[in-house]
Amino acid sequence: MTEKKALFSDNTKENCYHCIKCGLCLAHCPVYKELLTEDATPRGKVQLSRFMAEGSIQLSEELKTAFFSKCLLCGSCVAFCPSGVHGDHLFSGVRWRAAQRYGIDWRKKLLFQVMANKWMMSTSAWFGKWARKAFSGIEKGMQAGALPVGRIPKMNEVPFSKQVAEVVKPKGKVNARVLYFHGCATNYLYGDIGNAVVDVLSRMGVEVITPKDQGCCGLPIFMSGDRETSVTVIRETLKLFARPDIDAVVVDCGTCGAALKNEYPHLLKELRDLGEGGTTITDAEIQAAELLAGKTKDVSVFISEHMDWLPKMKGNGRKTRVTYHDPCHLVKGQKVSAQPRNILRAMPDVEYVEMPAADACCGGGGSFQVEFPETSKAITKRKVANIHATGAQVLCTCCPGCNLTIGAHLDPAKGVKVLHPVQLLSQALQEGGKTH
Amino acid sequence: MSNMEEGISALKGMVGEANVASDPDRLRAYSIDGLSPQAAVFPGSIEEVSKVVAFANERKLSLAPRGSGTKMSWGALPRKVDLVLGMERVNRVTDSDIDNLTLSVECGMPLAEMQKRLAKEGRGYFIPLDPPFGSKATLGGVIATNATGPRRFVYGSARDQLLGLKAVLPNGDIVVAGGKCVKNVSGYDMTKLLIGSGGALGILCEITTRLLPLTEAEATLILPFKELEGAAKFVREIVHSKIFPAAIEVFNGTAMAGVHSEAAAKAPYSVVFACESVVEAVERQIAELGAMGRKGGAVDVTTLKAEGHKAFWAALSDFPLALRQRDPNAVGVKANVVLSKFVEIMAAAEREAKGRGFDIALVAQAGNGIVQGYLPVGSDAAAKAGGIADFFGRIVAEAVKCDGNCIVEAAPRAVKEKVNVWGQPRSDSVVMKRLKEKIDPADIMNTGRIVA
Amino acid sequence: MMEREKMIQELAKIVGKEDVLTSEMQIRLYEYDASLIRSKPDCIVLPSSTDEVSKVVKFAHDHKIPIIARGAGTNLSGGSVLTKGGIAMLFTRMNKILEIDTENQRVVVEPGVVTLDLKGVLAKHGYVYQPDPASEKVTTLGGNAGENSGGPHCLKYGVTSNHTLGAEVVLSDGTVVTTGGKSLDNPGFDLTGVLVGSEGTLGIVTKLILRIMPNQEAVKTMMAIFNSIEDGGGTVSAIIADGIIPATLEMMDNLTIKAVEEAYKVGFPLDAAAILIIELDGLKDGMERLSERVAELCRKNNVREIRIAQNQAERDKIWAGRKGAFGAVGRLRPNYLVNDGTVPRTKLPATLKKVFEISKKYNIPIANVFHAGDGNLHPLILFDERDKDELRRVHEAAMEIMKVCVDMGGTISGEHGIGVEKLDAMYFVFTPKDLSAMKKVKEAFDPDGIYNPGKLLPPLTKAA
């Protein structure tokens, strides 16, 4: 019986009481802005978490829906909570218990199993590619929730992990050695980003090690309530990446970065304190998670810290107007906002324009857009309007999830390209500084 | 009333023999729309006011409060006036807290007297109110009728400046509303309810108002225009700019002739600004307003400073007083419209007045959408009453079209008999009536005169 | 009152089934606001038009069901919680800006519009709606009107009521009337003036007519850091005595500074005893001289450091610290009770001294952040509501602070309202006669007492 188990560890439960119900989070919650009812607010869900932890309200289908369908887990509320309440930890805890009690949609469960198993993932990527070819006749009109299927990018011909050498040494002096965590999106969808990361880092004199067996960061899995499955992938990641002998672990995805940097230590401690999560979590694993958290850096942060390692960019005099979207898990989760902009501004051919509400969520939220398309689409619509209002030719963002969501909803007539800043940088570093 | 003799002696017992007038000849001076009271009572303190009011309430005697008498023509024809309650003696300063920029003063205090005293305090201060009849009006009358003047454009009106007040309700209760703090949400905002309530809900006895330090520099700019449209266009430009003069007034020729005859001779309409701020800002305002005015078609720019500046605004404030002294029958109307439409009202008022043979004087608070009109009537008011009533009807209709209304502020009885002095009735009067019934169940306060 | 099931059915007929929220979870979500008060409504209704509001009110009126209007639920005195059950009417979806009339410097809005959203839209037109409650990012204009919200810039520009010129109001029997209007001085009593700040006890507003103004040409924001709170207070008085009326004068004490710095990293020195935020606005001419004069007055009062914001970003940073101050103290203890007593400005230092004494007497930390320019204190009494003895001491301390404010010539609430929390303190300020006058106003508007019962007005005499 799940009721007998505590909802949160004592520390996490105590955090509920620091919510003074001031309501400031309402201003930053993309879901509340669309729905405008208290069940959509972080404040409301913190209160419900507290009620459940105190036992004054029981978990129900309705509560489950509120925590799954009325929250993107974007972390905006955490970033803006003046009292330091960790809504994300509370809500993912509730999702976990809700999933235990009511189960996870079998399709999602299957996907998580696939993600947790790298062999199956590569097979399924192949399957996905085949399926798209096979059904190309009808895919134009298909919708995957809020996403028009026809506008989902093509899968990589070969997964990125199979394209890249495990160790890429720079020509000349080695300034640093890093591990590259490329995540699933780069691996299966956005191989170009991965190649750009390796290219840029090599040009900076950085030795890039890309462990072959790496898999999913686990965040989509535990955020969906499947903490048990996520622990297996977290353990895999720790084995490969929690290494004291390297300078940094670079990540090209805001969400993966947030997982490695913030979520692993919290999640493992929470499971240890509750005595759950499959086999017992050891202190050594928590130490490893903390080591990894300390080493993890978004690639934009790493580059921005070592701009002096970059070769000179000459530029070709043809200006490209570029704007930047802050991925939630990067700007709110990791407080990274200046660094990617610094990189863009450093490129001679980039005319950088800031869009209004650049740090507002794109509405994607991983599988949220598939399951709750109406809310998601309304949020994305605002973002897209803000992008087009800048007149930018290129939208840069540091998250493949945002890339996918926004890319699928941009007005095709405007011809705006969506790129990772590192992709632009890689192009700028190539001869003549040709942009795109 | 059969018992008036006895009543008068009771009143004398409350306020002192010398402070009750019951001689019919003397009382004529206190008549309202031709209706003489049975006595005029002059209490010397708020406690005495309370006693008199409670007494009147018990005996269902109708009461009309009065300060220095500049607003006695306000309101509809009274159904009944038994007592006039003269407030001139209730005039003490009860708390002069210059450091906090607040002042508490009893309502019989003339505004001009208070301003004079404040100007001498320390670095010099003032109450940010500059209503008509400025040299004579008491604070009570100004607040009870919510009278405002040109500088409302920057300082707002009584509802923005008053922090609290003390009033005697019809049952004789002395009640306190608000306080002396700028922010106060303790209980209902009774202060706002009583401002402009025309003595229908209670007798205003003491107010607490914000004070402001006198500004470093001040000046007046007069810009005559040949056409009203041109003046209006220029005004619009200024209202929506960041220049923020203290006042933006538009005069027609007749009004300007009564305030500044030289300017009146230059063109039929004038735009006048008061500039009050720090030295640098006033210099900039003078330069910029003058230049913009000339570009906008002003035929001249006259700048008045120091005494000239003061004299101009004093003359405007006392314009209706001077008119009333010349012509006791003169009609005063006040239209309130959305601010861009003051020009529609001025144009309509000139057209409708001229068509009926009246030379109307018009002054608009152009940044506030308030237009004051003064119609000379002279003798034979009865014969002219129909024309004036028609005129008023037209202006009300025009004002309603401009999201506002129009009221009669002064008129001979013959005119008041033909019009609703409060203009177009409003949907919220249902609440006003209930308020009046709750607070003044015996209907003794300004019986019949006030809108509800 | 009628049976709950029946009530829900009837309401669903008016607004539609999906706009009546009734589940246990929903009820629990509307049992609170930002105060300590908790009490459950019977159901929540989301109207989408004046007509629906009117019909719901008429229904509530006919069956004597309490009814309350609610926006973002940020009330600090229990004003948006139904303490006697009934219908909570949620206005967050009636959030259209109906008209932006720059020509006449007015806007017409529905009550659910978020204050800062309106400002954002107006900024594009070069206009500003002046009231700026610290919670403006979330609060609705309807809520601001109900509470007569203030904010840092009240010193110069006044509170919500000074900028609210008219309203469409649903009376307690469902009748719809318009008070005031787009023009000033409409004939009759100033009903708009009474409605603003009436905490939902007199009427439900379905439209508001607000005053907007052109933006000021220049703004100068300064931050003065002091080693003693007395020097900060002295500076405030010195500025005003010098004839300068800044747009705002805001102060924070050390406990608040520390919490804010932890939450926002705005660069406040952790050992400062007081920080004073001074903002001047107006024409750019003379602004330099005035700000130098202000700096001089700071120096005369032993200022430790003066920082002047050089651009909008620096200005925003200073304000982010101030506007987030309440929430930030939530880091220090799980709960706070905020007082908002007001005193005449010159009495601030003496009042603060008493507040510190009260803090010591009851052994409860009190963080202070206040609108120094208008004498509006915000002592944040910090505690943990699970500690019942502490909770009792907190309430006693709060009452004592309010009494001190009244004794200093001030009042018990400057902008947060009476609600439930300050009902007892009303007796510090008002006599039974004063209260009886207010009661008449209540009866004239709402004879059956269905609007937000149990708030704002205590019984005429204090229960023994």
XYZ file of C-alpha atoms in Angstrom, chain B residues 33-349:
317
model
C -33.345 80.017 -3.302
C -35.658 82.574 -1.758
C -36.576 80.404 1.226
C -35.767 82.032 4.559
C -34.880 79.820 7.503
C -36.486 80.242 10.881
C -33.159 80.716 12.498
C -29.488 80.860 11.744
C -27.321 79.153 14.334
C -23.610 79.693 14.745
C -22.060 77.029 16.939
C -18.571 77.664 18.256
C -17.296 74.120 18.470
C -17.825 70.659 17.051
C -19.574 69.621 20.259
C -22.009 72.496 19.800
C -22.564 71.465 16.196
C -23.367 67.985 17.444
C -25.912 69.310 19.943
C -27.636 71.503 17.382
C -27.817 68.706 14.820
C -29.134 66.189 17.355
C -31.740 68.718 18.385
C -32.777 69.321 14.794
C -32.973 65.595 14.154
C -35.180 65.024 17.150
C -37.580 67.717 15.974
C -37.227 66.945 12.278
C -35.970 70.430 11.536
C -34.303 70.798 8.143
C -30.756 71.999 8.355
C -28.614 73.759 5.790
C -24.909 74.118 6.596
C -23.136 77.291 5.511
C -19.586 78.567 5.537
C -19.048 81.991 4.060
C -22.034 81.599 1.782
C -20.359 81.254 -1.614
C -22.123 77.950 -2.418
C -25.626 78.673 -1.176
C -26.895 78.591 -4.744
C -25.706 74.975 -5.064
C -28.251 72.191 -5.368
C -31.878 71.758 -6.234
C -34.593 73.873 -4.662
C -34.840 72.932 -0.999
C -38.085 71.336 0.074
C -37.672 72.915 3.466
C -35.152 75.052 5.351
C -35.678 75.456 9.072
C -32.202 76.197 10.296
C -29.102 77.523 8.641
C -26.050 76.200 10.445
C -23.307 78.814 10.143
C -19.892 77.178 10.541
C -17.690 80.307 10.460
C -16.888 80.085 14.164
C -15.713 76.490 13.973
C -12.376 77.535 12.573
C -9.449 76.459 14.718
C -6.283 74.837 13.522
C -6.218 71.646 15.574
C -2.975 70.046 14.407
C -0.355 71.722 12.315
C 2.207 69.006 11.657
C 4.414 70.644 9.098
C 7.170 68.019 9.407
C 4.729 65.378 8.319
C 3.142 67.665 5.757
C -0.298 67.366 7.304
C -2.709 69.882 8.720
C -5.910 69.419 10.659
C -8.191 72.406 10.656
C -11.831 73.042 11.350
C -14.072 73.643 8.420
C -15.104 77.241 9.073
C -11.547 78.336 8.301
C -11.375 80.304 5.052
C -8.995 78.646 2.605
C -7.251 81.916 1.733
C -6.542 82.671 5.369
C -5.080 79.202 5.869
C -2.905 79.463 2.763
C -1.568 82.799 3.982
C -0.577 81.290 7.323
C 1.003 78.240 5.738
C 3.084 80.313 3.354
C 4.731 81.869 6.390
C 5.528 78.568 8.077
C 9.173 77.594 7.730
C 10.146 77.283 4.075
C 6.521 77.887 3.063
C 3.726 75.379 2.463
C 0.278 75.216 0.921
C -2.855 73.112 0.699
C -2.978 71.853 -2.898
C -6.487 73.153 -3.591
C -7.324 76.249 -5.640
C -11.109 76.346 -6.054
C -13.295 79.167 -7.350
C -14.251 81.835 -4.809
C -10.752 81.344 -3.457
C -10.562 84.598 -1.509
C -13.743 83.928 0.405
C -14.624 80.240 0.489
C -14.266 78.230 3.677
C -12.657 74.810 3.643
C -15.965 73.216 4.601
C -17.743 74.624 1.582
C -14.892 73.768 -0.748
C -14.809 70.159 0.446
C -18.567 69.659 0.711
C -18.994 70.749 -2.890
C -15.717 69.195 -4.055
C -14.782 72.493 -5.671
C -11.592 72.275 -7.710
C -9.374 74.605 -9.649
C -6.788 74.695 -12.400
C -3.925 73.047 -10.551
C -5.950 69.905 -10.107
C -4.108 68.794 -13.242
C -1.071 67.921 -11.137
C -2.281 67.941 -7.566
C -5.631 66.224 -7.925
C -8.724 67.161 -5.977
C -9.881 66.881 -2.380
C -10.278 63.124 -2.774
C -6.549 62.970 -3.451
C -5.448 65.391 -0.739
C -7.696 64.762 2.248
C -6.453 62.155 4.674
C -9.293 62.282 7.123
C -12.123 64.278 8.520
C -14.438 64.714 11.421
C -18.134 65.121 10.757
C -21.365 65.352 12.673
C -23.897 62.886 11.327
C -27.625 63.657 11.262
C -28.141 61.811 14.555
C -25.628 64.106 16.208
C -22.824 61.539 16.340
C -19.380 63.023 15.983
C -17.540 60.560 13.787
C -13.959 60.393 12.686
C -12.957 59.084 9.281
C -9.448 58.410 8.027
C -6.577 59.924 9.964
C -3.373 61.742 9.238
C -1.542 59.075 7.307
C -1.186 59.038 3.567
C -2.147 55.391 3.447
C -5.086 54.222 5.431
C -7.392 51.349 4.666
C -8.789 50.896 8.146
C -12.514 50.548 7.553
C -14.537 52.161 4.790
C -13.223 55.334 3.222
C -15.857 57.591 4.776
C -13.736 60.598 3.874
C -14.377 60.056 0.193
C -18.066 59.494 0.815
C -18.360 62.856 2.552
C -16.256 64.880 0.107
C -18.685 66.428 -2.336
C -21.696 65.068 -0.471
C -23.094 68.593 -0.311
C -23.977 68.429 3.357
C -26.561 65.747 2.663
C -24.956 63.088 4.843
C -23.381 65.099 7.618
C -21.797 68.360 8.641
C -18.090 68.511 7.801
C -16.403 69.906 10.882
C -12.704 69.260 10.583
C -10.466 68.074 7.802
C -6.970 66.680 7.755
C -5.210 67.455 4.519
C -1.830 66.880 2.963
C 0.398 69.902 2.599
C 3.031 70.533 0.000
C 6.096 72.717 0.153
C 5.814 75.831 -1.993
C 7.573 75.188 -5.255
C 10.939 76.743 -6.060
C 9.730 78.567 -9.116
C 6.456 79.453 -10.761
C 5.269 81.161 -13.904
C 2.219 81.662 -16.055
C 2.105 81.468 -19.829
C -0.778 82.956 -21.787
C -1.090 81.963 -25.439
C -3.951 83.550 -27.380
C -5.446 81.610 -30.315
C -7.711 82.784 -33.089
C -9.605 79.499 -33.269
C -10.846 77.193 -30.537
C -9.795 74.185 -32.642
C -6.229 75.441 -32.799
C -6.140 75.948 -29.051
C -7.553 72.458 -28.515
C -5.007 70.849 -30.790
C -2.164 72.528 -28.971
C -3.591 71.517 -25.594
C -3.840 67.901 -26.674
C -0.185 67.904 -27.553
C 0.745 69.215 -24.111
C -1.617 66.974 -22.121
C -0.015 63.908 -23.642
C 3.544 65.132 -23.326
C 5.883 64.650 -20.407
C 6.027 68.376 -19.679
C 3.398 68.262 -16.910
C 2.607 71.909 -16.306
C 0.657 72.460 -13.059
C -2.411 73.732 -14.901
C -3.764 73.836 -18.442
C -6.725 76.167 -18.868
C -8.596 77.283 -21.932
C -10.564 80.528 -21.814
C -12.992 82.054 -24.210
C -12.778 85.793 -24.766
C -15.535 86.746 -22.361
C -13.909 84.861 -19.524
C -10.434 86.160 -20.342
C -11.755 89.717 -20.407
C -12.728 89.278 -16.784
C -9.335 87.950 -15.750
C -6.683 89.538 -17.980
C -8.050 92.097 -20.406
C -4.781 92.586 -22.337
C -4.666 88.945 -23.324
C -8.361 88.999 -24.162
C -7.738 91.769 -26.675
C -5.257 89.627 -28.626
C -7.463 86.773 -29.777
C -10.830 85.200 -28.941
C -9.400 82.154 -27.124
C -6.470 81.678 -24.811
C -4.541 78.713 -23.516
C -2.995 79.395 -20.141
C -0.446 77.321 -18.269
C 0.746 77.457 -14.712
C 4.260 76.093 -14.325
C 5.392 75.155 -10.840
C 8.490 73.132 -10.178
C 12.226 73.442 -9.646
C 13.876 76.429 -11.346
C 15.417 74.449 -14.190
C 12.178 72.653 -14.993
C 10.113 75.851 -15.015
C 12.618 77.519 -17.344
C 12.401 74.544 -19.666
C 8.591 74.548 -19.491
C 8.426 78.246 -20.345
C 10.742 77.796 -23.304
C 9.183 74.636 -24.620
C 5.517 75.559 -24.124
C 6.115 78.936 -25.735
C 7.882 77.448 -28.743
C 5.314 74.684 -29.173
C 2.512 77.233 -28.845
C 3.882 79.477 -31.537
C 4.329 76.509 -33.802
C 0.768 75.514 -33.021
C -0.631 78.880 -34.051
C -0.600 81.024 -30.900
C -0.595 84.695 -31.876
C 1.414 85.700 -28.845
C 3.123 84.342 -25.734
C 2.908 86.308 -22.510
C 4.900 85.106 -19.518
C 3.912 86.217 -16.043
C 6.126 85.666 -13.052
C 6.044 86.484 -9.342
C 3.170 88.854 -8.518
C 1.818 88.812 -12.053
C 1.540 85.030 -11.852
C -0.199 85.123 -8.474
C -2.570 87.895 -9.520
C -3.673 86.025 -12.627
C -4.762 82.882 -10.804
C -6.339 84.861 -7.974
C -8.384 86.769 -10.529
C -9.497 83.518 -12.156
C -10.451 82.035 -8.809
C -12.527 85.088 -7.941
C -14.028 85.489 -11.387
C -17.395 83.957 -10.355
C -17.398 86.018 -7.167
C -16.960 89.254 -9.091
C -19.592 88.158 -11.584
C -22.071 87.306 -8.838
C -21.496 90.682 -7.189
C -22.331 92.402 -10.462
C -25.137 90.051 -11.365
C -26.664 88.065 -8.481
C -28.787 86.151 -11.000
C -25.812 84.922 -13.009
C -26.062 81.231 -13.858
C -23.121 78.925 -13.300
C -22.895 75.528 -14.948
C -20.197 72.922 -14.685
C -19.778 70.197 -17.278
C -17.577 67.169 -16.656
C -16.525 65.191 -19.699
C -13.663 62.995 -20.840
C -10.741 65.318 -21.057
C -10.306 65.388 -24.807
C -13.889 66.587 -25.239
C -13.710 69.871 -23.352
C -13.585 71.575 -26.705
C -16.877 70.029 -27.855
C -18.522 71.426 -24.721
C -16.986 74.861 -25.152
C -18.106 75.008 -28.752
C -21.615 73.799 -27.943
C -21.940 76.179 -25.017
